Short mmCIF file of C-alpha atoms in Angstrom, two decimals:
data_model
loop_
_atom_site.label_atom_id
_atom_site.label_comp_id
_atom_site.label_asym_id
_atom_site.label_seq_id
_atom_site.Cartn_x
_atom_site.Cartn_y
_atom_site.Cartn_z
CA MET A 1421 -7.15 31.42 8.84
CA LYS A 1422 -6.48 32.76 5.35
CA ILE A 1423 -6.22 29.96 2.81
CA GLU A 1424 -3.52 30.50 0.21
CA ALA A 1425 -4.81 29.38 -3.17
CA LYS A 1426 -5.04 30.39 -6.81
CA THR A 1427 -7.96 32.50 -7.95
CA PHE A 1428 -10.64 30.75 -9.99
CA SER A 1429 -9.50 32.75 -13.02
CA ASP A 1430 -6.11 31.05 -12.72
CA LEU A 1431 -7.79 27.64 -13.06
CA ASP A 1432 -8.70 26.01 -16.36
CA SER A 1433 -12.40 25.13 -16.41
CA SER A 1434 -12.58 24.99 -20.20
CA LYS A 1435 -12.26 21.19 -20.29
CA SER A 1436 -15.67 20.83 -18.66
CA ALA A 1437 -18.79 21.64 -20.69
CA ASP A 1438 -20.39 23.18 -17.62
CA GLY A 1439 -17.25 25.05 -16.53
CA LEU A 1440 -16.69 23.01 -13.37
CA ILE A 1441 -13.42 22.08 -11.70
CA PRO A 1442 -13.13 18.59 -10.11
CA ALA A 1443 -11.93 18.68 -6.49
CA ILE A 1444 -10.31 15.67 -4.81
CA ILE A 1445 -10.86 15.78 -1.04
CA GLN A 1446 -8.12 14.30 1.17
CA ASP A 1447 -7.95 13.92 4.94
CA ASP A 1448 -5.03 16.11 6.06
CA ARG A 1449 -4.28 13.87 9.05
CA THR A 1450 -4.49 10.39 7.55
CA LEU A 1451 -3.89 11.32 3.87
CA ARG A 1452 -6.89 9.16 2.99
CA VAL A 1453 -8.83 10.20 -0.12
CA LEU A 1454 -12.37 10.96 1.02
CA MET A 1455 -14.40 11.97 -2.02
CA LEU A 1456 -14.57 13.77 -5.35
CA GLY A 1457 -16.77 16.81 -5.95
CA TYR A 1458 -17.08 19.70 -8.39
CA MET A 1459 -16.81 23.45 -7.98
CA ASN A 1460 -17.81 26.44 -10.05
CA ARG A 1461 -16.46 29.90 -9.36
CA GLU A 1462 -19.07 30.65 -6.68
CA ALA A 1463 -18.52 27.36 -4.85
CA TYR A 1464 -14.74 27.78 -4.98
CA GLU A 1465 -14.76 31.35 -3.69
CA LYS A 1466 -17.28 30.49 -0.96
CA SER A 1467 -15.07 27.58 0.15
CA LEU A 1468 -12.02 29.80 0.41
CA ALA A 1469 -13.91 32.58 2.18
CA GLU A 1470 -15.55 30.34 4.79
CA GLY A 1471 -12.82 27.70 5.17
CA ARG A 1472 -15.30 24.88 4.57
CA VAL A 1473 -15.79 22.87 1.40
CA THR A 1474 -18.74 23.91 -0.75
CA PHE A 1475 -19.49 22.09 -4.02
CA TYR A 1476 -21.69 22.70 -7.01
CA SER A 1477 -24.29 19.95 -7.43
CA ARG A 1478 -24.55 18.91 -11.07
CA SER A 1479 -27.84 17.11 -10.46
CA ARG A 1480 -29.55 19.89 -8.47
CA GLN A 1481 -27.63 22.69 -10.17
CA CYS A 1482 -27.01 24.60 -6.97
CA LEU A 1483 -24.34 25.11 -4.32
CA TRP A 1484 -24.16 22.75 -1.37
CA THR A 1485 -21.85 22.92 1.61
CA LYS A 1486 -20.72 19.46 2.68
CA GLY A 1487 -22.16 18.83 6.16
CA GLU A 1488 -24.92 21.45 6.05
CA THR A 1489 -27.52 18.79 6.90
CA SER A 1490 -25.41 16.13 8.65
CA GLY A 1491 -22.97 18.38 10.50
CA ASN A 1492 -20.09 16.45 8.92
CA TYR A 1493 -18.29 19.53 7.62
CA LEU A 1494 -14.96 19.50 5.80
CA ASP A 1495 -12.70 22.22 7.20
CA ILE A 1496 -10.08 23.25 4.66
CA VAL A 1497 -6.38 23.02 5.50
CA SER A 1498 -4.90 23.64 2.05
CA VAL A 1499 -5.86 23.94 -1.61
CA ALA A 1500 -3.57 23.04 -4.52
CA ALA A 1501 -4.10 22.85 -8.27
CA ASP A 1502 -2.49 20.18 -10.43
CA CYS A 1503 0.08 20.89 -13.15
CA ASP A 1504 -2.63 21.63 -15.73
CA ASN A 1505 -4.62 23.86 -13.36
CA ASP A 1506 -7.76 21.86 -14.12
CA THR A 1507 -8.07 19.74 -10.95
CA LEU A 1508 -7.91 20.63 -7.26
CA LEU A 1509 -6.53 18.73 -4.31
CA ILE A 1510 -8.14 19.99 -1.11
CA ARG A 1511 -6.80 18.73 2.20
CA VAL A 1512 -9.31 18.91 5.01
CA ILE A 1513 -10.12 18.06 8.60
CA PRO A 1514 -13.36 16.05 8.36
CA HIS A 1515 -15.98 16.23 11.10
CA GLY A 1516 -17.49 12.77 11.01
CA PRO A 1517 -17.99 10.39 8.06
CA THR A 1518 -17.69 11.89 4.59
CA CYS A 1519 -19.82 9.46 2.59
CA HIS A 1520 -23.62 9.61 2.70
CA THR A 1521 -23.55 5.86 3.50
CA GLY A 1522 -21.86 6.62 6.81
CA SER A 1523 -18.42 5.46 5.66
CA THR A 1524 -15.30 7.47 6.32
CA SER A 1525 -14.55 7.62 2.59
CA CYS A 1526 -16.74 7.46 -0.50
CA PHE A 1527 -14.20 4.97 -1.87
CA GLY A 1528 -15.11 2.46 0.83
CA ASP A 1529 -13.23 -0.82 0.80
CA LEU A 1530 -10.56 0.43 -1.61
CA GLN A 1531 -8.79 1.66 1.51
CA SER A 1532 -8.42 0.00 4.89
CA GLY A 1533 -10.55 1.57 7.59
CA ASN A 1534 -7.44 2.03 9.73
CA GLU A 1535 -5.17 3.27 6.98
CA GLY A 1536 -3.36 6.42 8.06
CA PHE A 1537 -4.39 6.02 11.73
CA ILE A 1538 -0.85 6.71 12.95
CA ARG A 1539 -1.03 10.21 11.48
CA TYR A 1540 -4.44 10.69 13.08
CA LEU A 1541 -2.98 9.54 16.41
CA GLN A 1542 -0.18 12.07 15.95
CA SER A 1543 -2.79 14.84 15.63
CA VAL A 1544 -4.55 13.65 18.81
CA ILE A 1545 -1.26 13.64 20.73
CA LYS A 1546 -0.50 17.13 19.45
CA GLN A 1547 -3.92 18.33 20.67
CA ARG A 1548 -3.32 16.72 24.07
CA HIS A 1549 -0.03 18.62 24.27
CA THR A 1550 -1.87 21.86 23.55
CA ASP A 1551 -4.86 21.31 25.86
CA MET A 1552 -3.20 19.19 28.58
CA PRO A 1553 -6.54 17.74 29.77
CA GLU A 1554 -6.63 16.44 33.34
CA GLY A 1555 -6.71 12.68 33.73
CA SER A 1556 -5.06 12.07 30.36
CA TYR A 1557 -2.13 9.63 30.33
CA THR A 1558 -0.63 11.58 27.45
CA SER A 1559 -0.81 14.80 29.46
CA ARG A 1560 0.98 13.10 32.36
CA LEU A 1561 3.76 12.01 30.03
CA PHE A 1562 4.28 15.58 28.83
CA GLN A 1563 4.29 16.80 32.41
CA ARG A 1564 7.05 14.32 33.27
CA GLY A 1565 9.32 15.70 30.56
CA VAL A 1566 11.45 14.45 27.69
CA ASN A 1567 13.76 12.27 29.83
CA LYS A 1568 10.89 10.20 31.23
CA ILE A 1569 9.20 9.95 27.84
CA ALA A 1570 12.47 8.77 26.28
CA GLN A 1571 12.82 6.20 29.07
CA LYS A 1572 9.35 4.82 28.22
CA VAL A 1573 10.34 4.57 24.55
CA GLY A 1574 13.39 2.54 25.58
CA GLU A 1575 11.32 0.24 27.80
CA GLU A 1576 8.76 -0.41 25.07
CA ALA A 1577 11.52 -1.06 22.53
CA VAL A 1578 13.05 -3.72 24.79
CA GLU A 1579 9.66 -5.37 25.34
CA THR A 1580 9.05 -5.39 21.58
CA VAL A 1581 12.41 -7.04 20.94
CA ILE A 1582 11.77 -9.69 23.63
CA GLU A 1583 8.46 -10.71 22.06
CA ALA A 1584 9.97 -10.72 18.55
CA VAL A 1585 12.83 -12.99 19.61
CA ALA A 1586 10.32 -15.25 21.37
CA ASP A 1587 8.37 -15.48 18.07
CA ASN A 1588 5.22 -14.27 19.84
CA ARG A 1589 3.60 -12.28 17.03
CA GLU A 1590 0.47 -11.04 18.83
CA ALA A 1591 2.45 -9.89 21.87
CA MET A 1592 5.02 -8.26 19.61
CA ILE A 1593 2.29 -6.28 17.80
CA TYR A 1594 0.90 -5.18 21.18
CA GLU A 1595 4.31 -4.04 22.46
CA ALA A 1596 5.27 -2.46 19.13
CA SER A 1597 2.04 -0.44 19.25
CA ASP A 1598 3.03 0.83 22.70
CA LEU A 1599 6.45 1.67 21.27
CA VAL A 1600 5.01 3.67 18.36
CA TYR A 1601 2.62 5.57 20.64
CA HIS A 1602 5.37 6.58 23.06
CA LEU A 1603 7.67 7.47 20.14
CA LEU A 1604 4.95 9.79 18.78
CA VAL A 1605 4.72 11.44 22.21
CA LEU A 1606 8.52 11.86 22.24
CA LEU A 1607 8.44 13.37 18.74
CA GLU A 1608 5.78 15.87 19.81
CA ALA A 1609 7.68 16.73 23.00
CA THR A 1610 10.77 17.54 20.94
CA GLY A 1611 8.93 19.49 18.24
CA THR A 1612 9.29 16.73 15.66
CA SER A 1613 6.76 14.93 13.48
CA ILE A 1614 6.27 11.92 11.22
CA ALA A 1615 6.88 14.25 8.27
CA ASP A 1616 10.37 14.97 9.61
CA LEU A 1617 11.10 11.24 9.74
CA GLU A 1618 9.77 10.80 6.21
CA THR A 1619 12.06 13.58 4.99
CA GLU A 1620 15.11 11.92 6.56
CA LEU A 1621 14.20 8.46 5.28
CA ALA A 1622 13.61 9.84 1.76
CA ARG A 1623 17.00 11.57 1.93
CA ARG A 1624 18.68 8.28 2.78
CA HIS A 1625 16.78 6.43 0.08
CA SER A 1626 17.90 8.86 -2.59
#
């Protein structure tokens, strides 16, 4: 996949004494910020060419591809520069933990470990729709079609309401989780996503 991005010459590396550009790494599925690294021209161009994040190590003064020893690569989805062209935002699909401590993010407890999980679940459901693995409940839902999926959404909504009215918080969370899961399946079955809902909600808010 060709990654659309500015050339390094279009970026402003003059603000750094060593000519490096800071790169913020963000999980494309959960939107969680994973880490901050630095790139010189060679690291930037290598990242774009290979589709995997490569940094320039300021301590070792050499290139290093994230995951080259651990296998926890960062596959690039998109690259964007900020308004001053001196900082990058790189959205990625991470393969395993990003931090050397084994944590998902180098920012640790600043973000909840489950933050953004609904978007991750959306990506899993989308992959199930593509692969249709045997024995998968999600696959069976897709096989049954939109009408049956919509029926399940209705059933889970009713069960959620019942538990809410009964003031049974734990049961309501359980049923609401079922509702959200089946709604995500329905969205995927109809070619819709969380982003589409966000767009509509933002339109109403404005």
